[in-house]
Amino acid sequence: MYGKYENIKIRGIASAVPTKVIDNEQCAEKLGSRRAKKQVLLTGIRHRHCVKKGQSASDLSCVSAEKLLQKLQWDRNDIRVIVNVTQSPDVHTPSTAMIIQKRLGIGEDCLAFDVNLGCTGYVSGLQIIAALMQNTGGKGLLFVGDGMYSEMPEIPTTDSLLFGDGASATAIELEDNNPMFYAQKTDGTRHNLLSVALDGTLTMDGNSVLLFSLNEVSQSIKECKKHFSIEEESIDYYILHQAQKLILEGISKECDIASEKVLTSFEEYGNTSTATLPITICNNIQEIQKKKHVRLYLCGFGVGLAWSSVVVELDTDCILPIEVTDYSYNDL
């Protein structure tokens, strides 16, 4: 599925991660196995930031949003849409987006809801909010983030060495002559290859996910560029879901993408699920801001199985550095 919006302008991106840092090399030592130590080398994930007890993804989202809104000086009553993409809501009901709305002091004339998506969360979220804003007008806020790893197992597993926590806020407006191209695919027949049960148990068929990433995801990037006649020279940077080093290197090789154009954040933050793309953008602020304007190819893939791409241009002065915080909110 392909589509295009002519009038979507990203005004700003801000991200936040928890203060608590876990050293994967130390975890591998605890596991005491060659497999764990080898995994750290293959994945490239050295550290992960994980929420402390009582801290949530919405805390990180609100920290990001406050920083962004302060920079943009937006009137909060002009915000018409809040989309919060997360797999770790504060409560089952209502949507955490409504709680975020209250905490940020955004007016009632606003649509706010959650979306349960994982690795494709940011690119799919951009598509969702772009579609809604064609009718609502005004300004929009897209939140993505998860905060699930405060309670790490006493003896970590190799899978638990992959994931970290983080969140982001993206400010969006309607403005003519700002095209956003997108491609979206979903295959629910393979949902069981990567899933988390209601009790929090993670199930992952690592080999199948690896093959999916190298085959379907790589092919979709080639097809998307061909469909929209996007020349390689026109893409400044690729921001891919930060699954792990092995997968990103494989996709880059399959798609013949120069390594210097593939930006990363997994080394310090691991796989932060819905938030990997904006965190990677903010993590590479110094590189990206070498230019005043950049064209980015964003690609998310994983849980679902789903894979999705967005090609968008943005002004680099709208990117803010990552905030590291132990902030948590209590309204009791």
Coordinates of C-alpha atoms in Angstrom, one line a residue:
M1 CA 0.0 0.0 0.0
Y2 CA 1.4 3.3 -1.1
G3 CA 0.3 6.9 -0.5
K4 CA 1.4 10.5 -0.4
Y5 CA 0.4 13.7 1.5
E6 CA 1.4 17.0 0.0
N7 CA 1.2 19.2 3.1
I8 CA 2.8 17.5 6.2
K9 CA 5.4 19.6 8.0
I10 CA 7.4 18.2 10.9
R11 CA 8.0 21.2 13.1
G12 CA 10.1 19.5 15.8
I13 CA 11.3 16.2 17.3
A14 CA 12.3 15.7 20.9
S15 CA 13.2 12.5 22.7
A16 CA 13.8 11.3 26.3
V17 CA 15.3 8.2 27.9
P18 CA 15.6 7.1 31.6
T19 CA 18.7 7.8 33.7
K20 CA 19.0 4.1 34.7
V21 CA 21.6 2.4 32.4
I22 CA 22.2 -1.3 32.1
D23 CA 25.6 -2.5 30.8
N24 CA 25.1 -5.5 28.5
E25 CA 28.7 -6.7 28.8
Q26 CA 28.2 -7.0 32.6
C27 CA 24.9 -8.9 32.0
A28 CA 26.7 -11.2 29.6
E29 CA 29.3 -11.9 32.3
K30 CA 26.4 -12.9 34.7
L31 CA 25.0 -15.3 32.1
G32 CA 28.5 -16.8 31.9
S33 CA 28.0 -18.2 28.4
R34 CA 29.8 -17.7 25.1
R35 CA 26.5 -17.3 23.4
A36 CA 25.6 -14.2 25.5
K37 CA 29.0 -12.6 25.0
K38 CA 28.8 -13.3 21.3
Q39 CA 25.4 -11.8 21.1
V40 CA 26.6 -8.5 22.5
L41 CA 29.2 -8.4 19.8
L42 CA 26.8 -9.3 17.0
T43 CA 24.0 -7.0 18.1
G44 CA 26.3 -4.1 18.9
I45 CA 24.1 -3.2 21.9
R46 CA 26.4 -2.1 24.7
H47 CA 24.0 -0.2 26.9
R48 CA 20.3 0.2 27.4
H49 CA 18.3 2.8 29.4
C50 CA 15.5 1.4 31.4
V51 CA 12.8 3.1 33.5
K52 CA 13.0 3.0 37.2
K53 CA 10.2 1.7 39.3
G54 CA 7.3 4.1 39.1
Q55 CA 8.5 5.7 35.9
S56 CA 6.5 5.2 32.7
A57 CA 6.7 5.9 29.0
S58 CA 4.2 8.8 29.4
D59 CA 6.7 10.5 31.8
L60 CA 9.3 10.4 29.1
S61 CA 6.7 11.5 26.5
C62 CA 5.8 14.5 28.6
V63 CA 9.4 15.5 29.2
S64 CA 9.9 15.4 25.5
A65 CA 6.8 17.4 24.7
E66 CA 7.4 20.1 27.3
K67 CA 10.9 20.7 25.8
L68 CA 9.5 20.8 22.3
L69 CA 6.5 23.0 23.1
Q70 CA 8.8 25.5 24.9
K71 CA 11.0 25.7 21.8
L72 CA 8.1 26.1 19.4
Q73 CA 6.1 28.5 21.6
W74 CA 2.9 26.8 20.5
D75 CA -0.5 27.9 21.9
R76 CA -1.6 24.6 23.4
N77 CA -5.2 25.3 22.6
D78 CA -4.3 25.1 18.9
I79 CA -3.4 21.3 19.2
R80 CA -6.2 19.3 17.5
V81 CA -4.8 15.8 17.5
I82 CA -2.8 13.7 19.9
V83 CA -1.8 10.2 18.8
N84 CA 0.2 8.1 21.3
V85 CA 1.7 4.9 19.9
T86 CA 2.7 2.5 22.7
Q87 CA 2.7 -1.0 23.9
S88 CA 3.0 0.0 27.6
P89 CA 0.1 2.3 28.4
D90 CA -0.3 3.7 31.9
V91 CA -3.7 2.0 32.4
H92 CA -5.9 -0.3 30.3
T93 CA -8.5 2.5 30.0
P94 CA -8.7 5.4 29.2
S95 CA -6.1 6.0 26.5
T96 CA -2.8 7.3 27.9
A97 CA -3.1 10.0 25.3
M98 CA -5.8 11.5 27.4
I99 CA -3.6 11.5 30.4
I100 CA -0.9 13.2 28.4
Q101 CA -3.4 15.8 27.2
K102 CA -4.3 16.6 30.8
R103 CA -0.7 16.8 32.0
L104 CA 0.4 19.1 29.2
G105 CA -2.6 21.4 29.7
I106 CA -4.0 21.0 26.1
G107 CA -7.5 22.2 25.5
E108 CA -10.7 20.2 25.1
D109 CA -11.0 20.8 21.4
C110 CA -8.7 17.9 20.7
L111 CA -8.9 14.3 19.6
A112 CA -6.6 12.0 21.7
F113 CA -6.2 8.3 21.5
D114 CA -3.6 5.4 21.8
V115 CA -2.4 3.1 19.1
N116 CA -1.1 -0.4 19.9
L117 CA 1.9 -0.8 17.5
G118 CA 5.5 -1.8 18.0
C119 CA 8.4 -1.4 15.7
T120 CA 6.5 0.3 13.0
G121 CA 4.9 2.7 15.5
Y122 CA 6.6 6.0 14.4
V123 CA 6.1 5.7 10.7
S124 CA 2.6 4.3 11.0
G125 CA 1.9 7.1 13.5
L126 CA 3.0 9.7 11.1
Q127 CA 0.6 8.3 8.5
I128 CA -2.3 8.2 11.0
I129 CA -1.9 11.7 12.3
A130 CA -1.3 13.1 8.7
A131 CA -4.6 11.6 7.6
L132 CA -6.5 13.0 10.6
M133 CA -5.1 16.4 10.3
Q134 CA -6.5 16.7 6.7
N135 CA -9.9 17.2 8.4
T136 CA -9.1 18.6 11.9
G137 CA -6.6 21.2 10.8
G138 CA -4.6 22.9 13.6
K139 CA -1.5 21.4 15.1
G140 CA -0.8 17.8 16.0
L141 CA 1.4 15.9 18.5
L142 CA 2.7 12.4 17.8
F143 CA 4.0 10.5 20.8
V144 CA 5.8 7.2 20.6
G145 CA 7.4 5.3 23.5
D146 CA 7.6 2.3 25.8
G147 CA 8.6 1.9 29.4
M148 CA 8.5 -1.8 30.0
Y149 CA 11.9 -2.9 31.3
S150 CA 12.2 -1.6 34.9
E151 CA 11.7 -5.2 36.2
M152 CA 14.5 -7.0 34.5
P153 CA 15.0 -10.7 35.4
E154 CA 17.6 -11.3 38.1
I155 CA 19.3 -13.6 35.6
P156 CA 18.9 -11.9 32.2
T157 CA 18.2 -13.9 29.0
T158 CA 19.8 -13.2 25.7
D159 CA 16.5 -11.7 24.4
S160 CA 16.4 -9.3 27.4
L161 CA 19.8 -7.9 26.3
L162 CA 18.1 -6.3 23.2
F163 CA 15.5 -3.9 24.6
G164 CA 15.5 -0.5 26.3
D165 CA 13.1 2.2 27.1
G166 CA 12.5 5.6 25.6
A167 CA 9.9 8.0 24.2
S168 CA 9.5 10.9 21.8
A169 CA 7.3 13.8 20.8
T170 CA 6.9 15.1 17.3
A171 CA 5.2 18.3 16.4
I172 CA 3.3 18.4 13.1
E173 CA 1.5 21.1 11.1
L174 CA -0.2 21.4 7.7
E175 CA 1.8 23.3 5.2
D176 CA 1.6 23.2 1.4
N177 CA 4.5 21.9 -0.7
N178 CA 5.8 19.5 1.9
P179 CA 5.3 16.0 0.5
M180 CA 5.4 12.9 2.7
F181 CA 5.5 9.5 0.9
Y182 CA 4.6 6.3 2.7
A183 CA 4.4 2.6 2.1
Q184 CA 2.7 0.1 4.5
K185 CA 2.5 -3.7 4.7
T186 CA 1.2 -6.1 7.4
D187 CA 1.2 -9.9 7.6
G188 CA -0.8 -11.0 10.6
T189 CA -0.4 -14.7 9.7
R190 CA 3.1 -14.4 11.2
H191 CA 2.1 -12.5 14.4
N192 CA 3.3 -15.3 16.6
L193 CA 6.9 -14.9 15.5
L194 CA 7.3 -11.8 17.7
S195 CA 4.8 -11.3 20.4
V196 CA 4.3 -10.4 24.1
A197 CA 1.6 -12.1 26.0
L198 CA -0.7 -10.4 28.5
D199 CA 1.5 -11.6 31.3
G200 CA 4.5 -9.9 29.7
T201 CA 6.1 -13.1 28.4
L202 CA 8.2 -12.4 25.2
T203 CA 8.1 -14.9 22.4
M204 CA 10.5 -14.3 19.5
D205 CA 11.7 -16.6 16.7
G206 CA 15.0 -14.8 16.1
N207 CA 15.9 -16.6 12.9
S208 CA 12.5 -16.0 11.3
V209 CA 12.6 -12.3 12.3
L210 CA 16.2 -12.0 10.9
L211 CA 15.1 -13.6 7.5
F212 CA 12.0 -11.4 7.4
S213 CA 14.2 -8.3 7.9
L214 CA 16.7 -9.2 5.3
N215 CA 14.2 -10.3 2.7
E216 CA 10.8 -8.6 2.9
V217 CA 12.0 -5.3 4.5
S218 CA 14.9 -5.0 2.1
Q219 CA 12.7 -5.7 -0.8
S220 CA 10.1 -3.2 0.3
I221 CA 12.7 -0.4 0.5
K222 CA 13.7 -1.1 -3.0
E223 CA 10.1 -1.2 -4.2
C224 CA 9.1 2.0 -2.4
K225 CA 11.9 4.0 -3.9
K226 CA 11.1 2.6 -7.4
H227 CA 7.3 3.3 -6.9
F228 CA 7.9 7.0 -6.1
S229 CA 10.9 7.4 -8.4
I230 CA 13.1 8.3 -5.5
E231 CA 16.8 8.5 -6.5
E232 CA 19.4 7.3 -4.1
E233 CA 21.2 10.6 -4.3
S234 CA 18.2 12.5 -3.0
I235 CA 18.2 10.6 0.3
D236 CA 20.5 12.2 2.9
Y237 CA 20.1 9.6 5.6
Y238 CA 18.3 6.3 6.3
I239 CA 16.8 5.9 9.8
L240 CA 16.0 2.2 10.2
H241 CA 14.3 0.4 13.2
Q242 CA 17.2 -0.2 15.6
A243 CA 16.6 -4.0 15.9
Q244 CA 20.4 -4.7 16.2
K245 CA 23.6 -4.3 14.3
L246 CA 23.5 -7.5 12.3
I247 CA 20.1 -6.7 10.9
L248 CA 20.9 -3.1 10.0
E249 CA 24.1 -4.1 8.3
G250 CA 22.2 -6.9 6.4
I251 CA 19.5 -4.5 5.1
S252 CA 22.1 -1.9 4.1
K253 CA 24.0 -4.5 2.1
E254 CA 20.9 -5.9 0.5
C255 CA 19.8 -2.4 -0.5
D256 CA 23.2 -1.2 -1.5
I257 CA 23.1 1.7 0.9
A258 CA 26.4 3.4 1.9
S259 CA 27.1 2.8 5.6
E260 CA 27.7 6.5 6.3
K261 CA 24.0 7.2 5.3
V262 CA 22.6 4.7 7.9
L263 CA 22.3 6.4 11.3
T264 CA 22.2 4.4 14.5
S265 CA 21.5 4.6 18.2
F266 CA 21.3 1.0 19.2
E267 CA 24.8 1.0 20.7
E268 CA 23.7 3.2 23.6
Y269 CA 19.9 2.7 23.8
G270 CA 19.2 -0.7 22.3
N271 CA 15.9 -1.6 20.6
T272 CA 13.5 1.0 22.0
S273 CA 10.5 -0.4 20.1
T274 CA 8.2 2.4 18.9
A275 CA 10.7 5.1 19.7
T276 CA 13.8 3.9 17.8
L277 CA 13.4 6.1 14.8
P278 CA 13.0 9.5 16.6
I279 CA 15.6 8.6 19.2
T280 CA 18.0 7.8 16.4
I281 CA 17.3 11.1 14.7
C282 CA 17.9 13.0 18.0
N283 CA 21.0 10.9 18.8
N284 CA 22.6 12.0 15.5
I285 CA 21.7 15.7 15.8
Q286 CA 25.3 16.8 15.2
E287 CA 25.6 14.8 12.0
I288 CA 22.1 15.8 10.7
Q289 CA 22.6 19.5 11.5
K290 CA 25.5 19.7 9.2
K291 CA 22.8 20.6 6.7
K292 CA 19.9 23.0 7.1
H293 CA 17.4 20.7 5.4
V294 CA 17.5 16.9 5.0
R295 CA 15.5 14.2 3.3
L296 CA 15.1 11.1 5.4
Y297 CA 14.1 7.6 4.6
L298 CA 12.4 6.2 7.7
C299 CA 11.7 2.4 8.0
G300 CA 10.1 0.5 10.8
F301 CA 9.6 -3.3 10.9
G302 CA 8.9 -6.0 13.4
V303 CA 5.9 -6.8 15.6
G304 CA 2.9 -7.8 13.6
L305 CA 4.6 -8.7 11.4
A306 CA 4.5 -5.3 9.9
W307 CA 6.9 -3.1 7.9
S308 CA 6.4 0.5 6.9
S309 CA 8.3 3.4 5.4
V310 CA 8.0 7.2 5.2
V311 CA 10.1 9.6 3.1
V312 CA 10.0 13.1 4.5
E313 CA 12.0 16.3 4.4
L314 CA 12.6 18.5 7.5
D315 CA 14.5 21.5 8.7
T316 CA 17.3 20.3 11.0
D317 CA 17.0 23.1 13.5
C318 CA 13.8 21.4 14.7
I319 CA 15.7 18.5 16.1
L320 CA 16.5 18.6 19.9
P321 CA 19.1 16.6 21.7
I322 CA 18.0 13.5 23.8
E323 CA 17.0 14.3 27.4
V324 CA 18.1 11.9 30.0
T325 CA 15.7 12.0 33.0
D326 CA 14.5 10.2 36.1
Y327 CA 11.3 12.3 36.2
S328 CA 8.1 10.5 37.1
Y329 CA 4.7 12.0 37.6
N330 CA 2.3 11.2 40.5
D331 CA -1.1 12.8 40.5
L332 CA -2.5 10.9 43.5

